[in-house]
CSV table of C-alpha atoms in Angstrom, one decimal:
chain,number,residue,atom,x,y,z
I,5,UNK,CA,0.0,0.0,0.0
I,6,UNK,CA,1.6,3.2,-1.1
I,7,UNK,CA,1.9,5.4,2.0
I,8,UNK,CA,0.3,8.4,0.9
I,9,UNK,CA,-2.8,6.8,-0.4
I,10,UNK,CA,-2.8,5.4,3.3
I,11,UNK,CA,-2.7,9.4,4.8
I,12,UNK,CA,-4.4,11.2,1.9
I,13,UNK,CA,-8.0,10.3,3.4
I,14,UNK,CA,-6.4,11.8,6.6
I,15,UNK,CA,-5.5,14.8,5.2
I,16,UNK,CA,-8.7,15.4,3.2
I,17,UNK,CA,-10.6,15.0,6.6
I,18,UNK,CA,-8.6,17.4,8.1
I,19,UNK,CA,-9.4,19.8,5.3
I,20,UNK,CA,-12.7,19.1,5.1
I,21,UNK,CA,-13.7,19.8,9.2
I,22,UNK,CA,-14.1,22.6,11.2
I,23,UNK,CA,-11.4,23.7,14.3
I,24,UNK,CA,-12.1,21.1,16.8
I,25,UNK,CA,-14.0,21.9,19.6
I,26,UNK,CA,-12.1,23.0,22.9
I,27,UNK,CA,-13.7,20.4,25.3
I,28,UNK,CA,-12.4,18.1,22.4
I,29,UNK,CA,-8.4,17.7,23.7
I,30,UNK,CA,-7.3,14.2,21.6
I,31,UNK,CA,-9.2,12.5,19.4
I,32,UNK,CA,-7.8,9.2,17.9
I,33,UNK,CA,-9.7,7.1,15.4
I,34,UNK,CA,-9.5,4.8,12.3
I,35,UNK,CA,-11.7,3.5,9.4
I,36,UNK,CA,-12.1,3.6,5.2
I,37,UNK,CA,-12.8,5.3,3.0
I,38,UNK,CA,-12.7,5.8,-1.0
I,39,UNK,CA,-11.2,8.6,-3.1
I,40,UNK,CA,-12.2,9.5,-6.9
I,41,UNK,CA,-8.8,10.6,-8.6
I,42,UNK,CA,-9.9,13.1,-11.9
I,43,UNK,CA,-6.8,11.2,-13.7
I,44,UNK,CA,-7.5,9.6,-17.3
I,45,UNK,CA,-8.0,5.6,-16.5
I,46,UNK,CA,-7.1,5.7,-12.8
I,47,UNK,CA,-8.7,3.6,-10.2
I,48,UNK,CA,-10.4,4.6,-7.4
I,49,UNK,CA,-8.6,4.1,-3.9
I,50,UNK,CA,-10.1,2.1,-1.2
I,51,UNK,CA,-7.5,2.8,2.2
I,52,UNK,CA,-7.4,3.2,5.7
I,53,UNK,CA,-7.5,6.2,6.8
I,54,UNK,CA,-5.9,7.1,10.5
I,55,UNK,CA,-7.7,9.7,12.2
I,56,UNK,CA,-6.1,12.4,14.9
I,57,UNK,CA,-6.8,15.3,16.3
I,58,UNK,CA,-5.9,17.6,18.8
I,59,UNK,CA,-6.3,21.0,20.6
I,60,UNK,CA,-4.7,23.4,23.1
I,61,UNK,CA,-4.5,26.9,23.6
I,62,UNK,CA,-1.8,27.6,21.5
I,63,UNK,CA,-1.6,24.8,19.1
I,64,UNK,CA,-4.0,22.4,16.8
I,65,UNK,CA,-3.0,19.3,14.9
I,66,UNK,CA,-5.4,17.6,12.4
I,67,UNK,CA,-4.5,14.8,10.1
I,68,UNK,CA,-1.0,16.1,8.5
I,69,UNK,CA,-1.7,19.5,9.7
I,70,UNK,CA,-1.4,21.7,12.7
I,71,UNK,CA,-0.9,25.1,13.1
I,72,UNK,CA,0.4,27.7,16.2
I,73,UNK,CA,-2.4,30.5,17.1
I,74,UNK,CA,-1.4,34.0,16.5
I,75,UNK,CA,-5.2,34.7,17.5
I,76,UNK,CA,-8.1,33.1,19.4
I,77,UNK,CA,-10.5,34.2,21.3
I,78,UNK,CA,-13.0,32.1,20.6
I,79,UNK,CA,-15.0,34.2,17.8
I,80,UNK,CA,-11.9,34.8,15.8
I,81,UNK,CA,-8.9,31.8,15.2
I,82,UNK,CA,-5.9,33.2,12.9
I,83,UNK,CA,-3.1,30.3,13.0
I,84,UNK,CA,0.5,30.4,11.0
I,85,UNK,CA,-0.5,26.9,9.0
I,86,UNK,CA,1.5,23.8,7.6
I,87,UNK,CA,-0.4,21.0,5.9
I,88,UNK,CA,1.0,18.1,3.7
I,89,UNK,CA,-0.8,18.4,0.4
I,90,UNK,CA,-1.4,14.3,-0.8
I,91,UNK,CA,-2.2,15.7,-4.7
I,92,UNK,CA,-0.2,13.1,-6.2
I,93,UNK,CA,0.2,11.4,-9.7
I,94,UNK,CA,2.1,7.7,-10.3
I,95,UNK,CA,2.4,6.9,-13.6
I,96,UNK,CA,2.2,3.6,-13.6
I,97,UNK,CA,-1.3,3.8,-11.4
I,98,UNK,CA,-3.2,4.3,-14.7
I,99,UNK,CA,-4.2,2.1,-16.7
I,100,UNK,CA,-3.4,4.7,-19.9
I,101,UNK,CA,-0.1,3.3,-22.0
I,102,UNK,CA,0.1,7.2,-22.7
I,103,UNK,CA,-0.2,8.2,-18.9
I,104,UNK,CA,2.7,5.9,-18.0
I,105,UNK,CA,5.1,7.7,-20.3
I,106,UNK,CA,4.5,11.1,-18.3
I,107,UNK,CA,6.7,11.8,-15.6
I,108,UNK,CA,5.4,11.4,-11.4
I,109,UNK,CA,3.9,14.1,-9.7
I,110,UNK,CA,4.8,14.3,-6.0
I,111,UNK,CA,3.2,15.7,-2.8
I,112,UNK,CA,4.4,18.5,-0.9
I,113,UNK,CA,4.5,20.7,2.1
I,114,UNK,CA,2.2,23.7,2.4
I,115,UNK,CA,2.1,26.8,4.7
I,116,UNK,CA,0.4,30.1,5.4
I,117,UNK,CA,-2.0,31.4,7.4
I,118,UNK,CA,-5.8,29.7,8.2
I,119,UNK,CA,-8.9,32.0,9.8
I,120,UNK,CA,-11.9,30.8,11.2
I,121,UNK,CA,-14.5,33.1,12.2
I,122,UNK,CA,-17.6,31.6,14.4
I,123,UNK,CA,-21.0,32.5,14.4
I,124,UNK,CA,-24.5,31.4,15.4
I,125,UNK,CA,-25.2,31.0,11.8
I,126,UNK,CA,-22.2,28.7,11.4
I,127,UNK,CA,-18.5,29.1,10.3
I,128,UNK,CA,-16.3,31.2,7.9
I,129,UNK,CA,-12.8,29.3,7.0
I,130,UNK,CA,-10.2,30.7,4.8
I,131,UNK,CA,-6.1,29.5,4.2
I,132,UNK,CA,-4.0,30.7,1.7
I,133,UNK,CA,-1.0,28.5,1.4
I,134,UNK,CA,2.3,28.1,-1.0
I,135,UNK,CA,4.3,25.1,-1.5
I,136,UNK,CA,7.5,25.0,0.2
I,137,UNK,CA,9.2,21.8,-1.3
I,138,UNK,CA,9.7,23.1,-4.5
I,139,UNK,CA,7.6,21.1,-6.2
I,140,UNK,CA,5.1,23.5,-8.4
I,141,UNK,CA,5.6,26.3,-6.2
I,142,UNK,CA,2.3,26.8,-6.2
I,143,UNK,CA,-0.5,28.8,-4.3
I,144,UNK,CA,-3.8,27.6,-3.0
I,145,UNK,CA,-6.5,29.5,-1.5
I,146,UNK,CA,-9.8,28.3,0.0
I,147,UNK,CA,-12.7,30.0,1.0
I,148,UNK,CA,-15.5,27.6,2.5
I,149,UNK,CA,-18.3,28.3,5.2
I,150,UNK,CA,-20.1,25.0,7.3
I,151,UNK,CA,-22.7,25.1,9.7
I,152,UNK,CA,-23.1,22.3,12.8
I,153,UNK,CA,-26.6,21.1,13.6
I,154,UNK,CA,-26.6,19.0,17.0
I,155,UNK,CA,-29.8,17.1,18.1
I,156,UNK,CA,-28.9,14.8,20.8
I,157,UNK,CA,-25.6,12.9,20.5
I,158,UNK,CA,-26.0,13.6,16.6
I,159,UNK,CA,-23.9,16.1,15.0
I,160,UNK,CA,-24.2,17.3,11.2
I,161,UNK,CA,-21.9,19.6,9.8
I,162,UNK,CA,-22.6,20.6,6.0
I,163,UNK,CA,-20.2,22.7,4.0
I,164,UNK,CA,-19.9,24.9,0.7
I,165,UNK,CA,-16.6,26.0,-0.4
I,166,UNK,CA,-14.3,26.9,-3.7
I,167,UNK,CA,-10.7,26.0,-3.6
I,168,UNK,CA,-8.3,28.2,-6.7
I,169,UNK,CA,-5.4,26.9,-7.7
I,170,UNK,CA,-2.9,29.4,-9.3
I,171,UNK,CA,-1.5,28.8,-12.2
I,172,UNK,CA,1.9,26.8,-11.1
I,173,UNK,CA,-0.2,24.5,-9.4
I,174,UNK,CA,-2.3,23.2,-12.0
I,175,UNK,CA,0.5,23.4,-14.6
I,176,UNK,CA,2.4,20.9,-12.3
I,177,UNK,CA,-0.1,18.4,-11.5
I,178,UNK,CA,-2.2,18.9,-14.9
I,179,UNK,CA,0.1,19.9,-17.4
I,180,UNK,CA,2.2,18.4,-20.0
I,181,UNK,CA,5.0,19.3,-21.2
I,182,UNK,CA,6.4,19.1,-24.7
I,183,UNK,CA,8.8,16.5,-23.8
I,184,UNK,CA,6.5,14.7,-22.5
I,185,UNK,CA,4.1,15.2,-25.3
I,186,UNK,CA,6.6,13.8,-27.8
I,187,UNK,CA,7.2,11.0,-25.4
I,188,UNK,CA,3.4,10.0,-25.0
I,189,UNK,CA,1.7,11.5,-28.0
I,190,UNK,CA,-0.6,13.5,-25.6
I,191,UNK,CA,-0.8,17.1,-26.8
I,192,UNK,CA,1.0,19.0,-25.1
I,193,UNK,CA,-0.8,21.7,-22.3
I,194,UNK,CA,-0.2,24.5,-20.0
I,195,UNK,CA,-2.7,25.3,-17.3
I,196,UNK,CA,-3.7,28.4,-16.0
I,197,UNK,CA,-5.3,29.0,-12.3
I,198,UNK,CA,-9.0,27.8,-12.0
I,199,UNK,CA,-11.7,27.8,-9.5
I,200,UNK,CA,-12.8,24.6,-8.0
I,201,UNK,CA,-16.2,24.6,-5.9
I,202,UNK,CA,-16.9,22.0,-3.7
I,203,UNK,CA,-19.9,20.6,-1.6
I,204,UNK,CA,-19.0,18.9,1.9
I,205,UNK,CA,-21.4,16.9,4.4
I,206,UNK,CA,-19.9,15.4,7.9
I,207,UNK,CA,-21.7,13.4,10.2
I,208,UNK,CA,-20.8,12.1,13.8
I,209,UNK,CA,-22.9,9.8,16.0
I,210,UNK,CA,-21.7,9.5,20.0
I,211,UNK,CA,-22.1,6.8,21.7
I,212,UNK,CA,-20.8,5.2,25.0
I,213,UNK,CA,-19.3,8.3,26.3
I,214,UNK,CA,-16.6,8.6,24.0
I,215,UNK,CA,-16.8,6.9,21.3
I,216,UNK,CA,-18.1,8.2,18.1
I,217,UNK,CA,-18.4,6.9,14.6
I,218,UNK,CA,-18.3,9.6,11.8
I,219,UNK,CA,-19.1,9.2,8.1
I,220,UNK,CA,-18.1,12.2,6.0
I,221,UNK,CA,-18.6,12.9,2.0
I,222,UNK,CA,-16.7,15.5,-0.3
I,223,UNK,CA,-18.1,16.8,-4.0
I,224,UNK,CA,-15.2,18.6,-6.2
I,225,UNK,CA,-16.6,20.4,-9.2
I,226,UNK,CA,-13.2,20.6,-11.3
I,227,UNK,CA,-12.4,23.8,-13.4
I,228,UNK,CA,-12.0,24.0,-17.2
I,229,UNK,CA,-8.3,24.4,-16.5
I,230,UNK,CA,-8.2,20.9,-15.2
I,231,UNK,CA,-10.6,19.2,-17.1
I,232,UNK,CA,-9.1,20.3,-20.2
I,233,UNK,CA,-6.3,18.5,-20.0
I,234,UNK,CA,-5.0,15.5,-21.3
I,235,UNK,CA,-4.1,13.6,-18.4
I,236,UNK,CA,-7.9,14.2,-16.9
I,237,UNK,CA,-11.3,12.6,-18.2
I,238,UNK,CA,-13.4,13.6,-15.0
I,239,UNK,CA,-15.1,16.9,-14.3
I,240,UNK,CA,-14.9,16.1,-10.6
I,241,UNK,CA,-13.2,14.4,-8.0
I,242,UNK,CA,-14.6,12.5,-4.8
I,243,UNK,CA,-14.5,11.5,-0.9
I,244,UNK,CA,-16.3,9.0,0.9
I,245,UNK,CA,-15.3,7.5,4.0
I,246,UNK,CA,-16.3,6.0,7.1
I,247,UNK,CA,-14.8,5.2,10.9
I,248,UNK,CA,-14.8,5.2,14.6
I,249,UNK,CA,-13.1,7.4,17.0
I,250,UNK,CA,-12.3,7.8,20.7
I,251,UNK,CA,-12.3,11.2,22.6
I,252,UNK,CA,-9.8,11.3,25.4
């Protein structure tokens, strides 16, 4: 099992929930889940997915990302960010004799700075982040809002979002060169920055004190600038997954 299918489910969980609730110290947890690559002739992933979280006064760590508060007083969280980014492409994952001519494209490290601004209404989250690996040196902003709904020990937290992607980032994960054009007979193509919107539904049941199990979905419209290119036959991407945790 390649190890960052194993965390990327981690990761997009991380991305996909809202700061973690200060009565909510450690949370470990496990369970499955499935992820919809946009890449041409590419198999889904089914993989475990490891599940941590935690949160003090100062500092917050979710999947493989955590942050140090420069801000928070409960309305208003600004935190100096660092996430690993599981975006990845293997060539020889596709089943495409013209994908597994292109060169890999690896994951990286991003940072910046995250704000979460609560309400009665619900939530405002925002990160802008760069690449710091070297990689695309890319920029990625996202802008979502989510609202919790609590009855009993049942929690649902639905979300709307858009992600953009500058132009360095799609060019490096979507792009192909002209070496690797004449290498694979793709065309060859150079993405620009795009908007990608995204719907988001988390639910959490508790049960026996501190248990919980926790299903959570994620719906990726994909912009033009990835969907026209070569490597890409989806206009979306996907989540699902499924698991149990334990609240220390």
């Amino acid at each position: 099992m390649n190890k960052i299918k194993l965390l990327t489910l981690g990761v997009l969980l991380a991305t996909s929930a809202t700061a973690v609730q200060a009565e909510s110290k450690l949370t470990l947890g496990a369970g499955v889940g499935v992820i919809q690559h946009p890449y041409k002739q590419y198999s889904s992933d089914v993989v475990p997915v490891p599940v941590l979280t935690y949160e003090s006064d100062n500092f917050w760590f979710r999947g493989l990302g955590g942050g140090y508060y420069l801000w928070n007083d409960g309305t208003d969280q600004l935190s100096l960010t660092a996430y690993w980014l599981p975006t990845y492409f293997k060539p020889s994952d596709s089943d495409s004799h013209k994908l597994r001519r292109l060169d890999s494209r690896h994951s990286t490290m991003m940072a910046g700075l995250s704000w979460f601004h609560h309400t009665q209404y619900g939530s405002l989250r925002t990160t802008l982040s760069g690449d710091t690996l070297d990689k695309s040196n890319g920029l990625i902003w996202d802008l979502g809002w989510i609202y919790h709904y609590t009855n009993g020990n049942l929690t649902l937290t639905p979300g709307i979002g858009v992600q953009w992607s500058s132009d360095n980032m799609n060019d490096y994960y979507y792009g192909v060169s002209k070496k690797e054009s004449r290498k694979s007979g793709l065309r060859d193509y150079s993405a620009d920055g795009g908007w990608n919107p995204y719907l988001e539904l988390s639910a959490n049941y508790r049960f026996l004190g501190n248990w919980s199990v926790y299903g959570t979905a994620r719906y990726t419209r994909l912009s033009d600038e990835v969907t026209d290119s070569p490597m890409v036959d989806k206009s979306w991407t996907g989540l699902l997954s499924t698991g149990i945790t334990y609240t220390f």
